[in-house]
Structures are given as C-alpha cells and as structure tokens.
CSV table of C-alpha atoms in Angstrom, one decimal:
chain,number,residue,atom,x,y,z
A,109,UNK,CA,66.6,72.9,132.8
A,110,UNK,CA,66.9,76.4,133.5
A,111,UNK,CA,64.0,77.7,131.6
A,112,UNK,CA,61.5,77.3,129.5
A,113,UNK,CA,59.1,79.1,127.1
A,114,UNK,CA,55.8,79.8,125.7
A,115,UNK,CA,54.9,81.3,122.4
A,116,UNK,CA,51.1,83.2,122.6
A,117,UNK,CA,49.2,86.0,120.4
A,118,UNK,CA,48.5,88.0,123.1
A,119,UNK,CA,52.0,88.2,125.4
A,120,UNK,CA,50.4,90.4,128.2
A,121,UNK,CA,47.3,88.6,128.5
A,122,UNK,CA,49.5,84.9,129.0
A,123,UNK,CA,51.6,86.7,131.3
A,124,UNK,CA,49.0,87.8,133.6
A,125,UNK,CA,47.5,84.7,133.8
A,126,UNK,CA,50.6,83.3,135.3
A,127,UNK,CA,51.0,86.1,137.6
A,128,UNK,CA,47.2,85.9,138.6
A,129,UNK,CA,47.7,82.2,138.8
A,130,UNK,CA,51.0,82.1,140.9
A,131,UNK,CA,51.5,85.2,142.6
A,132,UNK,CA,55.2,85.5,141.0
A,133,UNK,CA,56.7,88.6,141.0
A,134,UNK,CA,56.6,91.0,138.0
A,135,UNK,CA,58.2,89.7,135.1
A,136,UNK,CA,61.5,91.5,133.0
A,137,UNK,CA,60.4,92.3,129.4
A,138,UNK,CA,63.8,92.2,127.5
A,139,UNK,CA,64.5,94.3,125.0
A,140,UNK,CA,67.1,92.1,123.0
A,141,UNK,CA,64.6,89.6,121.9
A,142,UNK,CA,63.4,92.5,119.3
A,143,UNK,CA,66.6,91.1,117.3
A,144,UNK,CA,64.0,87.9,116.6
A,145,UNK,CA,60.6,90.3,115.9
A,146,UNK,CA,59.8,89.1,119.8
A,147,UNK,CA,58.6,90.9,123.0
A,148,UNK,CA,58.4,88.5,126.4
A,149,UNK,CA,58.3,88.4,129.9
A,150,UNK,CA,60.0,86.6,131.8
A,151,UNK,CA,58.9,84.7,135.3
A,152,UNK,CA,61.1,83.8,138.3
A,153,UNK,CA,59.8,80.3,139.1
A,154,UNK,CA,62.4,79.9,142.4
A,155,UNK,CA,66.1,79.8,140.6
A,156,UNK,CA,64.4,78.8,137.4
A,157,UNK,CA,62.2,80.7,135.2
A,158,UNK,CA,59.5,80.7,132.9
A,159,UNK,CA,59.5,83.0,129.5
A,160,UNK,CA,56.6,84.1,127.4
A,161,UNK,CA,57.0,85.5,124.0
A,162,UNK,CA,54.8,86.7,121.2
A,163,UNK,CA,55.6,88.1,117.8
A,164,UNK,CA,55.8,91.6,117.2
A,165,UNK,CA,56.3,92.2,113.9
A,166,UNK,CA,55.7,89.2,110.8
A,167,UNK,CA,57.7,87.0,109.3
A,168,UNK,CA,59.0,85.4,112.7
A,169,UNK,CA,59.8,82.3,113.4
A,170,UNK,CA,57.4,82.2,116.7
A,171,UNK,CA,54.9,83.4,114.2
A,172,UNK,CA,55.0,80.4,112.5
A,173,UNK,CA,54.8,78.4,115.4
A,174,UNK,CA,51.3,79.6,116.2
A,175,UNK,CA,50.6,78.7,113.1
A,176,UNK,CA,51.4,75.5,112.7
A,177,UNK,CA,50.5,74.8,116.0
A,178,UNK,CA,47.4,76.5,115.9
A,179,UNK,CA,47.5,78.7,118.6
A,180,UNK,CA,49.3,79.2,121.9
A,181,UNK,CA,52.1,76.3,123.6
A,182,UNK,CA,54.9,75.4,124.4
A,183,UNK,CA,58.2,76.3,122.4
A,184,UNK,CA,61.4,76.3,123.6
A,185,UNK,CA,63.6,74.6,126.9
A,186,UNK,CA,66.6,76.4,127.8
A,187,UNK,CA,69.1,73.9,129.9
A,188,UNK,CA,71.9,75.7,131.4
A,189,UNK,CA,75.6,73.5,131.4
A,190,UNK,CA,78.3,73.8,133.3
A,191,UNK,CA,81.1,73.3,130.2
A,192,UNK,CA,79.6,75.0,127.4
A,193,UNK,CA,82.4,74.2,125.0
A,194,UNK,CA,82.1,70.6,125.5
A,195,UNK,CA,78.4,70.7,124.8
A,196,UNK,CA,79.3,72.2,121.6
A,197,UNK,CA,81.3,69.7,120.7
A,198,UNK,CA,78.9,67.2,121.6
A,199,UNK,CA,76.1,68.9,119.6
A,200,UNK,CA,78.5,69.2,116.6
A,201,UNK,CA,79.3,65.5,116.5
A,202,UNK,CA,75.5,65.1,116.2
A,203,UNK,CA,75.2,67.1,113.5
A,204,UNK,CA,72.4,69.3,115.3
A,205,UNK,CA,72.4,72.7,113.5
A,206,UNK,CA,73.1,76.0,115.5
A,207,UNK,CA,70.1,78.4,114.4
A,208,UNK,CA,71.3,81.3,117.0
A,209,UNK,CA,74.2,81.4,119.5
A,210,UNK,CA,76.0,84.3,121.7
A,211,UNK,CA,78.8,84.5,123.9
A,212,UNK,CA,78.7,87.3,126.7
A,213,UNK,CA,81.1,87.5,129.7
A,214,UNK,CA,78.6,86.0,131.9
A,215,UNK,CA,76.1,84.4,129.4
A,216,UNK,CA,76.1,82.1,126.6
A,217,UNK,CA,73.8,80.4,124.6
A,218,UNK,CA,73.2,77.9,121.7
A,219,UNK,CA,70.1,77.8,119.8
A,220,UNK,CA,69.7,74.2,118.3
A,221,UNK,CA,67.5,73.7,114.9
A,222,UNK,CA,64.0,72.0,115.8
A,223,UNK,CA,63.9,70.0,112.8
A,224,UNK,CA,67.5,68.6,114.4
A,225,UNK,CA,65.8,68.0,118.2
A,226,UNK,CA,62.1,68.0,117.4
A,227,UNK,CA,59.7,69.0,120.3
A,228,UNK,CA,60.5,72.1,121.0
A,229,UNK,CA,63.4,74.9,120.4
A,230,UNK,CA,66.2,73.3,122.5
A,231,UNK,CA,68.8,75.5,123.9
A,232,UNK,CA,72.1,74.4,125.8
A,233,UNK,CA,73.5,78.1,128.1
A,234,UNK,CA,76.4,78.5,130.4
A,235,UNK,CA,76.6,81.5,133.2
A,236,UNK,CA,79.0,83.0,135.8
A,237,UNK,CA,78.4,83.1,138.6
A,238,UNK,CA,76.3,79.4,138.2
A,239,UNK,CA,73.2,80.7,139.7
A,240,UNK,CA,73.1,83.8,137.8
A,241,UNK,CA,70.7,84.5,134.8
A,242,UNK,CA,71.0,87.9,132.8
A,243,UNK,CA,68.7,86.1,130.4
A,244,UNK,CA,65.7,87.3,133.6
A,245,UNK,CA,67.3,90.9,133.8
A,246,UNK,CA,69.3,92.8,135.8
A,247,UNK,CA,68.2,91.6,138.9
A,248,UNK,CA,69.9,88.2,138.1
A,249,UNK,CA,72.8,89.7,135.8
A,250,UNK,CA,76.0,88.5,137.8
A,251,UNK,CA,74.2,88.0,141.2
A,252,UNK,CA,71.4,85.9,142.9
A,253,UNK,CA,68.3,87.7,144.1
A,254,UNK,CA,66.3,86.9,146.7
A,255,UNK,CA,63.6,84.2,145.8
A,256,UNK,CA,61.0,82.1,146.8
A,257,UNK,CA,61.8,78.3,146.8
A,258,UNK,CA,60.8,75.2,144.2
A,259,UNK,CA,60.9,75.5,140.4
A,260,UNK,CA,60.7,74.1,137.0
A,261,UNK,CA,61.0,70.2,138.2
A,262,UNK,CA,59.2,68.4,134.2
A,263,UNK,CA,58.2,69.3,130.9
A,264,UNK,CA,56.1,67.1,129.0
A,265,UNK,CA,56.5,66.9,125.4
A,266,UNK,CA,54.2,65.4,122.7
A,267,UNK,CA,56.4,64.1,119.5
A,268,UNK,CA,55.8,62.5,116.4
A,269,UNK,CA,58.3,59.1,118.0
A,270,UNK,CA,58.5,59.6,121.7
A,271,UNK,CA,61.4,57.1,121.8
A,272,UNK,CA,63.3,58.8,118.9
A,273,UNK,CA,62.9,62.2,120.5
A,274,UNK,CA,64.0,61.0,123.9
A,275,UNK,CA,67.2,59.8,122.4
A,276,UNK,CA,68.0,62.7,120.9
A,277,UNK,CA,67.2,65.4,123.4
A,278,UNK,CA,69.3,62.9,125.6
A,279,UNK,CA,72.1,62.3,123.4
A,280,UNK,CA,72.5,66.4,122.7
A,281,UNK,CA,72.4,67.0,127.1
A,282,UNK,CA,74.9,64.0,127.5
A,283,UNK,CA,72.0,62.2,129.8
A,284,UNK,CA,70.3,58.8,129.6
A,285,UNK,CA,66.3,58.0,128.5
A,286,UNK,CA,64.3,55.2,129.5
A,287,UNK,CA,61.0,53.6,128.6
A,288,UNK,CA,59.3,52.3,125.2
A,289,UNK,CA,56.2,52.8,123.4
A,290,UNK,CA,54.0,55.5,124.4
A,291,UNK,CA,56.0,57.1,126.7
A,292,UNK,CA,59.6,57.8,127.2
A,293,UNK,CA,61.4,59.8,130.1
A,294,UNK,CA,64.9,61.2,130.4
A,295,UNK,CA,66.5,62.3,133.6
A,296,UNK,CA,68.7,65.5,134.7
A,297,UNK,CA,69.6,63.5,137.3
A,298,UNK,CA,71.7,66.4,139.1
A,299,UNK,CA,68.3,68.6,139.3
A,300,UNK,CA,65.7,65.9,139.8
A,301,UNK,CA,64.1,67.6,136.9
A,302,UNK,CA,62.5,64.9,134.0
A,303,UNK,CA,61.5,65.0,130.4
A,304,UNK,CA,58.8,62.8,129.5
A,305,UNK,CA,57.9,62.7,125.9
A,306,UNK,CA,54.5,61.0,124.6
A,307,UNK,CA,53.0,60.6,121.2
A,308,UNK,CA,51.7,64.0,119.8
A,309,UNK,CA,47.3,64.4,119.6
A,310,UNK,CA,44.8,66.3,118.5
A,311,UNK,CA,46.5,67.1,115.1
A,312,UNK,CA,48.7,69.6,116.6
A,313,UNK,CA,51.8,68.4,115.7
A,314,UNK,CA,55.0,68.1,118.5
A,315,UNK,CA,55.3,71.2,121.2
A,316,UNK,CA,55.6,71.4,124.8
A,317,UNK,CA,51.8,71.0,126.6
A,318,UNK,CA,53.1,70.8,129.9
A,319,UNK,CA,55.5,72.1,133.0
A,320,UNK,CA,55.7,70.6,136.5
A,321,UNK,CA,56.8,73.4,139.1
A,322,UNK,CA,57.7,72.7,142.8
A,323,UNK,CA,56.1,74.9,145.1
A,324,UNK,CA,53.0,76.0,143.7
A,325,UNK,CA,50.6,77.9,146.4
A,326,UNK,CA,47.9,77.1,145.3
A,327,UNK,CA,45.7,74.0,143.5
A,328,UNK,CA,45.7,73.2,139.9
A,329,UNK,CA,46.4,72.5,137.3
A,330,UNK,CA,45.9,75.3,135.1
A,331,UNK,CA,45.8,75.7,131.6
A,332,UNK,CA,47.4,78.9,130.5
A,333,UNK,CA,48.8,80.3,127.4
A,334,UNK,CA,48.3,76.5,125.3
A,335,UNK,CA,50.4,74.6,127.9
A,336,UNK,CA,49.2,72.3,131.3
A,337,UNK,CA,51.1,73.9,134.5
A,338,UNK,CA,50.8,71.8,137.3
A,339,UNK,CA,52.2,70.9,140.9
A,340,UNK,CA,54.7,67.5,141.4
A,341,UNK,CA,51.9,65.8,143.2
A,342,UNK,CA,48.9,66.5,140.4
C-alpha cells in the first residue's frame, strides 16, 4: 500500500491540517489530476504517501463522493506491485472494471471500478526504480529523496459486507483475509501493512474512516479531512 487518498471541499484547508498535525514537509500539487476536474496535494508519510484531492470544476466523480458520503473521507488506496501485467491479468479474470489506467516509463497505474471493489477507489501501480513515486513529484520521479522513517502501516474501511469486501480486495492483490462477522482483516504480509474492513455506520455508506502511520511525533488520534489518523499503538 503505497498511498492513499482523501476527497474534501476545501483541499488546502485538509492539507494544512495534516501539515499542522504532523510536521510533514510541503506537499506536490500535481497538475495532471486537472484531467479528472481535481487539484491535490500530496504528503510524504516516510516512503509512502498520503494524497488529498478536491473537485475543481462539477460533474466529477470526487464530487459525487462528497455527496454521497456527505462530506469529507476517505476515497481511494493506491498499492504499488512489483509485476503489473500479472495483476492485470488477475484483475481481468475477476471481471473488475478498469475505470482509468496509464503506462509511463517509470509509472503505471490501474484504476479499478468501486462498484467492482467497494470501499474505496482501489488502484494497483508499478514503478522503476521500486522506491520511486513520480505520482509525489519530481522529487521522487526516478529517484528516492531523503525522508523521514515509518509510514502508511492500516487503513480501516467501513463496507456494506466486511467479509465480502475482504475477499475481494484480497482476491484482486493476490493476498489472503481472515476473520468473520463484524470484522475482517487482510494482510500485505511483505509490508506489515493490514486492511481491516468493518460494517459501514452512521448512514454514510462504505469509505475509508481511517489510516494507521508509523512514526507519528506526536499524540493522537486526529480527525482530519472525514478520516481517523492514528499512531500503531492508539
């Protein structure tokens, strides 16, 4: 899990609470995501990173979100793979819909249709060099800057059938899910990183309403931009 997102109103107010909150440094705003009506920033959390967008024009798809949502969370999980082709295949033989996909030199990415892998906007990426991320700008474009340790370690998602989302989400990364009833968890084993999907509240409907992160400074958790943040150990 390389990255994840957040879809808010109000893109520069979300953004600076995170940088208020966490000290990170200051975020790239990139211009390609105009193509979807968009503006963002994007947040180095160690080698991972955590995006904020916000619609900047109607008719958008994040628009829509808000709305059915009814305000700020969660939207999207980015996982980066190392063979892109075969997760293709695999998402094909699912018969997951591809709503958005590109194919760069040293960036790829597959958008997957939500109604397909409900929770959230699922993406599976590749990039060269591994640790590289033009998705967070040029810093990160073919290189590996400088960074400050920990990172994106959980998301918490509230769906509709935790089980039947947990399957799914682990069936299109090629991992394994565990647990019944209220709660079911998958594990990128590789990353120590963990999806835990519970049954969706407060007439919201299914999103992303929280993100673990290694390496917090200081003591939460916070609630910013719709979505819990929180340390491992809270």
């Amino acid at each position: 899990m390389r990255q994840v997102a957040l879809v808010a109103r109000d893109c520069a107010q979300v953004a600076g609470e995170l940088h208020q909150a966490f000290g990170w440094p200051a975020p790239f705003h990139d211009p390609g995501v105009g193509q979807f009506g968009l503006t963002n920033a994007v947040f180095a959390a160690g080698d991972t990173f955590v995006e904020v967008v916000a619609p900047a024009q109607p008719g958008t798809t994040a628009g829509r979100y808000l709305e059915r949502r009814g305000g700020d969370g969660g939207y999207m999980a980015i996982f980066q793979v190392p063979d892109l082709a075969a997760a293709r295949r695999r998402v094909a033989s699912l018969g997951v819909r591809v709503v958005w996909a590109a194919d760069l030199p040293d960036i790829a990415g597959t958008h997957l249709h939500p109604g397909d892998v409900p929770g959230a906007i699922v993406s599976v990426d590749w990039a060269a060099p591994e640790q590289s991320w033009r998705w967070a700008g040029p810093s990160w474009t073919g290189r590996v800057p400088e960074h400050a340790p920990g990172g994106v370690t959980g998301l918490t998602i509230e769906v509709n059938d935790p089980a039947a989302a947990a399957r799914r989400w682990a069936a299109v990364l090629g991992i394994s899910a565990a647990g019944r009833g209220d709660t079911v968890v998958a594990e990128l084993p590789d990353q120590g990183q963990r999806l835990r999907f519970v049954p969706a509240r407060g007439g919201r409907g299914e999103g992303i309403t929280e993100v673990t992160i290694a390496g917090l400074s200081a003591k939460g958790p916070w609630m910013i931009g719709g979505v819990r943040f929180a340390g491992e150990e809270e």
